[in-house]
PDB file of C-alpha atoms in Angstrom:
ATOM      1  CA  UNK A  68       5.827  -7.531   1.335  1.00 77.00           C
ATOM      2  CA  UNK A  69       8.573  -6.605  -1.052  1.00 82.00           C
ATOM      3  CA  UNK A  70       9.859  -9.119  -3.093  1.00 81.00           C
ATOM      4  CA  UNK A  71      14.008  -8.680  -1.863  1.00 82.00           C
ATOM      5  CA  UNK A  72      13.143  -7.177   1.440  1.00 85.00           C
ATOM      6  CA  UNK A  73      10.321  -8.886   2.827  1.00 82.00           C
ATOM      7  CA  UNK A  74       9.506 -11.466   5.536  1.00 83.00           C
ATOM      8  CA  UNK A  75      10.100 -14.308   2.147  1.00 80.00           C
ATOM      9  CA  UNK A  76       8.400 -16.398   1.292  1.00 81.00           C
ATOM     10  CA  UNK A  77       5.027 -14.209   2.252  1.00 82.00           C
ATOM     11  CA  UNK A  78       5.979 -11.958   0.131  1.00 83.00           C
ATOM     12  CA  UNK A  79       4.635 -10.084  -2.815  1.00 85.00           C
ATOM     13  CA  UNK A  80       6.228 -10.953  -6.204  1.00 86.00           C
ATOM     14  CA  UNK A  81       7.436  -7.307  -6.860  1.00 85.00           C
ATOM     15  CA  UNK A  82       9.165  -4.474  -5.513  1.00 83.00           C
ATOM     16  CA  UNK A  83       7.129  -2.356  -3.253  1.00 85.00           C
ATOM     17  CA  UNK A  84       9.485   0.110  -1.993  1.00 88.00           C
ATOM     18  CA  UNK A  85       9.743   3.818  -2.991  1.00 89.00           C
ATOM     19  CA  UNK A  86      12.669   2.790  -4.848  1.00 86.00           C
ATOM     20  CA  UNK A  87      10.720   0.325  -6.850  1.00 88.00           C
ATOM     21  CA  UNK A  88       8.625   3.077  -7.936  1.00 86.00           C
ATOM     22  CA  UNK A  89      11.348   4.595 -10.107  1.00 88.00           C
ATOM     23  CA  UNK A  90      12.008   1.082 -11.546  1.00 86.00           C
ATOM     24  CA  UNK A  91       8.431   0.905 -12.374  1.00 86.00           C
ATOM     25  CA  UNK A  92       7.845   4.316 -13.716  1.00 88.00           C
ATOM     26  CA  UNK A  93      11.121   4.907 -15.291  1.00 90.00           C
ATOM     27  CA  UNK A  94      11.777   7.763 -13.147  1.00 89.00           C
ATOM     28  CA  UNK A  95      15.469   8.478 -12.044  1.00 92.00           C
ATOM     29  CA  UNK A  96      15.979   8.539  -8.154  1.00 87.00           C
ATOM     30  CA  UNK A  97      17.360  11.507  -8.225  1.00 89.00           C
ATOM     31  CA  UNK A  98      13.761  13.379  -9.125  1.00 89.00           C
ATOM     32  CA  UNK A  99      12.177  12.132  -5.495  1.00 89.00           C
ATOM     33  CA  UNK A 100      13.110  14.749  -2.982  1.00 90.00           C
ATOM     34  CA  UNK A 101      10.356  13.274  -0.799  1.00 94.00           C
ATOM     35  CA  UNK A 102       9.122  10.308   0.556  1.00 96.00           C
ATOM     36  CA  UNK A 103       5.761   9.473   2.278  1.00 96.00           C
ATOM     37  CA  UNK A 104       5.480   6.847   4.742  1.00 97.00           C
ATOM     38  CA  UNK A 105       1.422   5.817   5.413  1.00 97.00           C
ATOM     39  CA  UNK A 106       1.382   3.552   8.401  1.00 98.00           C
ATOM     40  CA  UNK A 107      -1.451   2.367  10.730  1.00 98.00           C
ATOM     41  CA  UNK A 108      -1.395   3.091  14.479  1.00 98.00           C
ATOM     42  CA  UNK A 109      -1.597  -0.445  15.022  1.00 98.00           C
ATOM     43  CA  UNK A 110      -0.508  -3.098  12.756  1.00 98.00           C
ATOM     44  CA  UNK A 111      -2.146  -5.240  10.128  1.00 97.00           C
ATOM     45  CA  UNK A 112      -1.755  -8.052   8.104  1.00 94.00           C
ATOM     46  CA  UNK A 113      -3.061  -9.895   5.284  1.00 87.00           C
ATOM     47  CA  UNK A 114      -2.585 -13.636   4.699  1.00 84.00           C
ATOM     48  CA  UNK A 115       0.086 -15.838   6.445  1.00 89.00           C
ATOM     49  CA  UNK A 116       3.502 -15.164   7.591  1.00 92.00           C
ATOM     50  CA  UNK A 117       5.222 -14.165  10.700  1.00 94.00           C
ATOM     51  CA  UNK A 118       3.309 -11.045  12.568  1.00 96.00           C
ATOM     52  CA  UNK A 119       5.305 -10.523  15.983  1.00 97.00           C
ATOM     53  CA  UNK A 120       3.181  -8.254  17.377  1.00 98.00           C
ATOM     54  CA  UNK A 121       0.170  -9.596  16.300  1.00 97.00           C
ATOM     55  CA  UNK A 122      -2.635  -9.664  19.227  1.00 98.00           C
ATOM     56  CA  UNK A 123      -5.086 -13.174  18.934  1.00 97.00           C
ATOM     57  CA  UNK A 124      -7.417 -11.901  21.829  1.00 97.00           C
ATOM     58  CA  UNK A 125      -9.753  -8.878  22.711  1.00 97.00           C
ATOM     59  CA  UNK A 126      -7.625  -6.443  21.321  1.00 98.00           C
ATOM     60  CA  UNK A 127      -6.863  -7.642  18.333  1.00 97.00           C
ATOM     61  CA  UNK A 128     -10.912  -8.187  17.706  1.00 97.00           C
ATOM     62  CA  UNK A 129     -11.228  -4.757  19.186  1.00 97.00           C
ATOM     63  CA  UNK A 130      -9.043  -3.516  16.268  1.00 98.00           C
ATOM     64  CA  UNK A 131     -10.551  -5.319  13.495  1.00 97.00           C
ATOM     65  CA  UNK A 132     -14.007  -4.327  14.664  1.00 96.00           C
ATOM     66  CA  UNK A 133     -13.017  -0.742  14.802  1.00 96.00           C
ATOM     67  CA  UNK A 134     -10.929  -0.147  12.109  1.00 97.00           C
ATOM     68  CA  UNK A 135     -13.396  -2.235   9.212  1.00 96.00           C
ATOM     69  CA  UNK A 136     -10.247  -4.363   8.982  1.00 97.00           C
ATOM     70  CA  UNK A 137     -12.226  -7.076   6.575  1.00 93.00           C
ATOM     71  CA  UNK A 138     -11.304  -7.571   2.993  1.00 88.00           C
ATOM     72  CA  UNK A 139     -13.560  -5.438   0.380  1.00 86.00           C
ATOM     73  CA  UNK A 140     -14.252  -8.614  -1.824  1.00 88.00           C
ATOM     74  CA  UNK A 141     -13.963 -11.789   0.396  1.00 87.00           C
ATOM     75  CA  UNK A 142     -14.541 -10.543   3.711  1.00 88.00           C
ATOM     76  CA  UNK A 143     -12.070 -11.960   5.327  1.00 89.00           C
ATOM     77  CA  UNK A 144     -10.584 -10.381   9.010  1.00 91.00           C
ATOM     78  CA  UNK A 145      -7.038  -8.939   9.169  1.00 95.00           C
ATOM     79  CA  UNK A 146      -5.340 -10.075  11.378  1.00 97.00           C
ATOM     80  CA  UNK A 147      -4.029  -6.923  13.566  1.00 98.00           C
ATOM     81  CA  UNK A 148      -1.641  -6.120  16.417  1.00 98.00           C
ATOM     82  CA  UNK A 149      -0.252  -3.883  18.208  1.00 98.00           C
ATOM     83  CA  UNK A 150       2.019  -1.190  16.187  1.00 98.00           C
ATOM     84  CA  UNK A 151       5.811  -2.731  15.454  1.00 98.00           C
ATOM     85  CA  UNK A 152       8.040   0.056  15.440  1.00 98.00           C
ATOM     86  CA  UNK A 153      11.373  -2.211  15.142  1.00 98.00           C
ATOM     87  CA  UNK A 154       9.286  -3.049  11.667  1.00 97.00           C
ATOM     88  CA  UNK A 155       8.015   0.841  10.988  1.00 98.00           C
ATOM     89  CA  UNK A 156      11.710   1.492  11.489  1.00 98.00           C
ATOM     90  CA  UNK A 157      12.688  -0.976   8.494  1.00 96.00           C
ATOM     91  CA  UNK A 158      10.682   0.214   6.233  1.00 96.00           C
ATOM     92  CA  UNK A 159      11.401   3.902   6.619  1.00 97.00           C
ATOM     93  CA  UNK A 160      14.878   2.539   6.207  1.00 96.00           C
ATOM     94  CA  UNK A 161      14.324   0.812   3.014  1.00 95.00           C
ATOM     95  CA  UNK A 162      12.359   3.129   1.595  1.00 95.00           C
ATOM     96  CA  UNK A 163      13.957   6.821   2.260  1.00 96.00           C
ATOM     97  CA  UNK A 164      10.738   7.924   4.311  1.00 97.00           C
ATOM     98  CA  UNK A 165      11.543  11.393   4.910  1.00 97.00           C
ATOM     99  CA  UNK A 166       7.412  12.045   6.657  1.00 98.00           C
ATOM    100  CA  UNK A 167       5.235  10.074   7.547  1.00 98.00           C
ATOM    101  CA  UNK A 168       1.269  10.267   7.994  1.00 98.00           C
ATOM    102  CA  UNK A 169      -0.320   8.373  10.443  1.00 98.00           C
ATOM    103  CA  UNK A 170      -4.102   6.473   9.806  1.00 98.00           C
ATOM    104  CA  UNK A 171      -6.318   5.308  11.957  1.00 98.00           C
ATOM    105  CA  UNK A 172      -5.883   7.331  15.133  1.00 97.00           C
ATOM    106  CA  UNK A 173      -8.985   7.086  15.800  1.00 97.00           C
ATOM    107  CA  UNK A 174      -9.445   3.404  16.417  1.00 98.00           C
ATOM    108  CA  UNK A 175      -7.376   3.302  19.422  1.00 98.00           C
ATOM    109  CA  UNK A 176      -9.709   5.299  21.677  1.00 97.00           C
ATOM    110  CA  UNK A 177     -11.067   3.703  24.208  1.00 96.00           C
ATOM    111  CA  UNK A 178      -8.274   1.199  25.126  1.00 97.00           C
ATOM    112  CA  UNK A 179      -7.060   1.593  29.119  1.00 97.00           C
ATOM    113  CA  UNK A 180      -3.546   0.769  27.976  1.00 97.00           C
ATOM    114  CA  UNK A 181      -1.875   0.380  24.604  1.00 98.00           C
ATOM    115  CA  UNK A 182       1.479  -1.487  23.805  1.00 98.00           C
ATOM    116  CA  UNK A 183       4.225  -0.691  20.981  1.00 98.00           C
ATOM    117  CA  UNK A 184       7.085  -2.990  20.284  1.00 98.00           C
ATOM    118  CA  UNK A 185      10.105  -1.509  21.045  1.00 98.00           C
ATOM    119  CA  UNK A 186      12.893  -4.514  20.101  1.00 98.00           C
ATOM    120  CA  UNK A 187      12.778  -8.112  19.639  1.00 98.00           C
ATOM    121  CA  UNK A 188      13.718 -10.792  21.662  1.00 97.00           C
ATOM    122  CA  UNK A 189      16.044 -12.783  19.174  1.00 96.00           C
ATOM    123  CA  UNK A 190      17.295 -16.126  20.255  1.00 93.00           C
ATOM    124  CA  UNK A 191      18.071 -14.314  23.844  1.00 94.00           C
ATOM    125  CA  UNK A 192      19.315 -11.246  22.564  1.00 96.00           C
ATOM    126  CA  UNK A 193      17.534  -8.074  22.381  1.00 97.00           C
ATOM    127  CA  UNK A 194      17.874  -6.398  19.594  1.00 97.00           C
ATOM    128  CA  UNK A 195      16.234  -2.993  17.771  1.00 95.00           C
ATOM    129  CA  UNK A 196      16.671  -4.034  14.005  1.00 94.00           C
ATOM    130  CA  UNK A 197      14.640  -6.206  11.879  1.00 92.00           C
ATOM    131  CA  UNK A 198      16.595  -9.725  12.016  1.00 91.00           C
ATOM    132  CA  UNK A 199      16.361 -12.202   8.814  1.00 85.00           C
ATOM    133  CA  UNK A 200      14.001 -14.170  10.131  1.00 86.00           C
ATOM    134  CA  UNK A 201      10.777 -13.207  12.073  1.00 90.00           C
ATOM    135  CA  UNK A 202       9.214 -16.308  12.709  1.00 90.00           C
ATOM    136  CA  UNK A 203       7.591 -17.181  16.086  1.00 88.00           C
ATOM    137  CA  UNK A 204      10.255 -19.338  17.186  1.00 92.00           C
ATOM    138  CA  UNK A 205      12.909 -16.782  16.718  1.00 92.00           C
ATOM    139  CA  UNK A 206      11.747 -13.615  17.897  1.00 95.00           C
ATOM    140  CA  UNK A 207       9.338 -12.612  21.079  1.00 97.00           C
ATOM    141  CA  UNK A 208       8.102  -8.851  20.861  1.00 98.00           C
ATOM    142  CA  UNK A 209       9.413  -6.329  23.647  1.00 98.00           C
ATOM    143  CA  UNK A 210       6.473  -3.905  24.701  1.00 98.00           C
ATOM    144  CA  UNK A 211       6.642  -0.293  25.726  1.00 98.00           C
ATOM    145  CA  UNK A 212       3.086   0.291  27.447  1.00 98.00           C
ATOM    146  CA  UNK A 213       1.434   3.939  27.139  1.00 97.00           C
ATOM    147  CA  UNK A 214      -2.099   4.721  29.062  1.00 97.00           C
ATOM    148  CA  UNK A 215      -5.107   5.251  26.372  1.00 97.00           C
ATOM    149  CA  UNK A 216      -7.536   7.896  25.749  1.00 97.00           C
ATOM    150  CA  UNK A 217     -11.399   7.801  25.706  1.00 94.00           C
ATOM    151  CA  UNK A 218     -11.864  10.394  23.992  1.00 95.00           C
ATOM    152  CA  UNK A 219     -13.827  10.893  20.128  1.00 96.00           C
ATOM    153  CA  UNK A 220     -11.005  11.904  18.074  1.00 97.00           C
ATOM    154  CA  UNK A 221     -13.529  11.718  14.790  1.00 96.00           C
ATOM    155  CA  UNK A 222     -14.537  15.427  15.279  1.00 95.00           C
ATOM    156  CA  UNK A 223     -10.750  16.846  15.327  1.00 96.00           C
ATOM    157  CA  UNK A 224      -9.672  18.942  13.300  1.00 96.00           C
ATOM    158  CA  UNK A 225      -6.417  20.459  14.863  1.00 97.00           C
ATOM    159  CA  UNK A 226      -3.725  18.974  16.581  1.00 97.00           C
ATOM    160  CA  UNK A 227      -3.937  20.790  19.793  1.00 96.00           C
ATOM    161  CA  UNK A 228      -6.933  19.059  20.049  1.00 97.00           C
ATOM    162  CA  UNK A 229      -5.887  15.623  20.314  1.00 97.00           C
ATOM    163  CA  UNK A 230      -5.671  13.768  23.822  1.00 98.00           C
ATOM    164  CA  UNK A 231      -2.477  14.272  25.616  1.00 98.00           C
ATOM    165  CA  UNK A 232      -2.075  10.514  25.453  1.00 98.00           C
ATOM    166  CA  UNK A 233      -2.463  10.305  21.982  1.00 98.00           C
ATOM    167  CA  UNK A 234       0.113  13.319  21.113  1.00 98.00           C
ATOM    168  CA  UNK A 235       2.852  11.083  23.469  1.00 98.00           C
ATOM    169  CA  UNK A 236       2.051   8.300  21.237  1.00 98.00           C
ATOM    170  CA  UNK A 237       2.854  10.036  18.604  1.00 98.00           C
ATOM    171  CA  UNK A 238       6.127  11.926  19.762  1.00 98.00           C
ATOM    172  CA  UNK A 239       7.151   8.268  20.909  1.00 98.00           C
ATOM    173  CA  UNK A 240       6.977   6.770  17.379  1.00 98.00           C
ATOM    174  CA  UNK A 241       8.853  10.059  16.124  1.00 98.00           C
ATOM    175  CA  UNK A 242      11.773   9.909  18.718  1.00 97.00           C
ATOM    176  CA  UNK A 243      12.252   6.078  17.784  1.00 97.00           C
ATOM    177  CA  UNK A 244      12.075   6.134  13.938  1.00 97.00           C
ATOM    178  CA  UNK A 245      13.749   9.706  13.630  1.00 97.00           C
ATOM    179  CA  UNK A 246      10.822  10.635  11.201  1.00 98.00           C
ATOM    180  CA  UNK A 247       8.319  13.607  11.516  1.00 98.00           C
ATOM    181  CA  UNK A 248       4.802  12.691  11.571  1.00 98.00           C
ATOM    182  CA  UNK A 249       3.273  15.265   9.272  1.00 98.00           C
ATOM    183  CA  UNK A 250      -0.398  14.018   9.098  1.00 98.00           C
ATOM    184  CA  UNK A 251      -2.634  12.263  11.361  1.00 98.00           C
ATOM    185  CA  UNK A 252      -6.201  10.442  10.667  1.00 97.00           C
ATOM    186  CA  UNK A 253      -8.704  10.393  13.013  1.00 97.00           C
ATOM    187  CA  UNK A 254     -11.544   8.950  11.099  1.00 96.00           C
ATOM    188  CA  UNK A 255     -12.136   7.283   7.358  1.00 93.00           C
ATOM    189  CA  UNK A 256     -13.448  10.552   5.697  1.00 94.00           C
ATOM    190  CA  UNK A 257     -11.203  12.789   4.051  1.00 91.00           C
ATOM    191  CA  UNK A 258     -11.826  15.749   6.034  1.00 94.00           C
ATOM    192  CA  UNK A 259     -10.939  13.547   9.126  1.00 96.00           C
ATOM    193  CA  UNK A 260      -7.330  14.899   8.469  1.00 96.00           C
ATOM    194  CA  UNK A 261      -4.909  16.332  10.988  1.00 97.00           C
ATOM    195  CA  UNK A 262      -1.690  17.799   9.800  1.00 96.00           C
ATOM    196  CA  UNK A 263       0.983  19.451  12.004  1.00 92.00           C
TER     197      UNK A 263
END
């Protein structure tokens, strides 16, 4: 959503990067040693604009259901999708993400198979970086397909407890966006917090 390196127009009317934050604040760059990443295990979004990976059927109301993706004031459903990593990569990009901490675990149980975009199809080439231009026309999502788990993740509380599908997930995203994944959510209280 930032303002220079967002999917314009539907974008925000500011920076919202880390590096932003020392525009903001006044703080000099070199004072952040490290940045946090917070990212979904399945992606969201608010409003219009181009979402690739978004999913209009079961899944996507499966998500939404789940996950209590419905704005605080109006209501209104997010629209979600499966996770974009060609996107997650971007941003970690942009922003210096030197760990990231993964929310929402927990909504993802019970699916037989999940997908995570891999690369785009741009205009007949595939490609792994975030093009210009997102739009539907442009770019088809490429899907990487990884079996589910069943299992109640909200009673977790170590990482060696975690499905064996859901720790490949994980590893996955790590080995594509070259980022640890220091923390991991498996339910919306605080205590419902897994870090490696």
């Amino acid at each position: 959503m930032d303002v220079d390196f967002g999917t314009y127009p539907f974008v925000t009317s500011s920076n919202t990067t880390a590096a932003g934050a020392c525009t903001g604040l006044g703080i000099a760059p070199n004072k952040i040693k490290e940045v946090y990443g917070i990212f979904k295990a399945y992606t969201t979004r608010v409003g219009s604009g181009p979402f690739p990976t978004e999913d209009f059927g079961e899944a996507g109301d499966t998500m939404a259901k789940i996950g209590n993706e419905f704005g605080s004031v109006t209501g209104r459903k997010r629209r979600c999708g499966w996770l974009d990593l060609v996107a997650l990569k971007y941003a970690v990009q942009i922003n210096g993400v030197t760990q990231l901490m993964m929310m929402k675990g927990d909504v993802l149980s019970g699916f037989e198979t999940l997908k995570v975009c891999t690369s785009y199809n741009y205009k007949g080439d595939i490609i792994d970086h975030f093009p210009y231009n997102i739009e539907p026309e442009n770019v088809t999502p490429v899907y990487t397909e990884f079996k589910g788990w069943k299992a109640d993740l909200t009673g977790m509380t170590a990482y060696d407890q975690l499905p064996i599908e859901l720790k490949e997930y994980i590893e996955f995203i790590e080995s594509v966006v070259e980022v640890p994944i220091k923390i991991v959510s498996v339910g919306p209280d605080r205590k419902q917090t897994i870090t490696r």
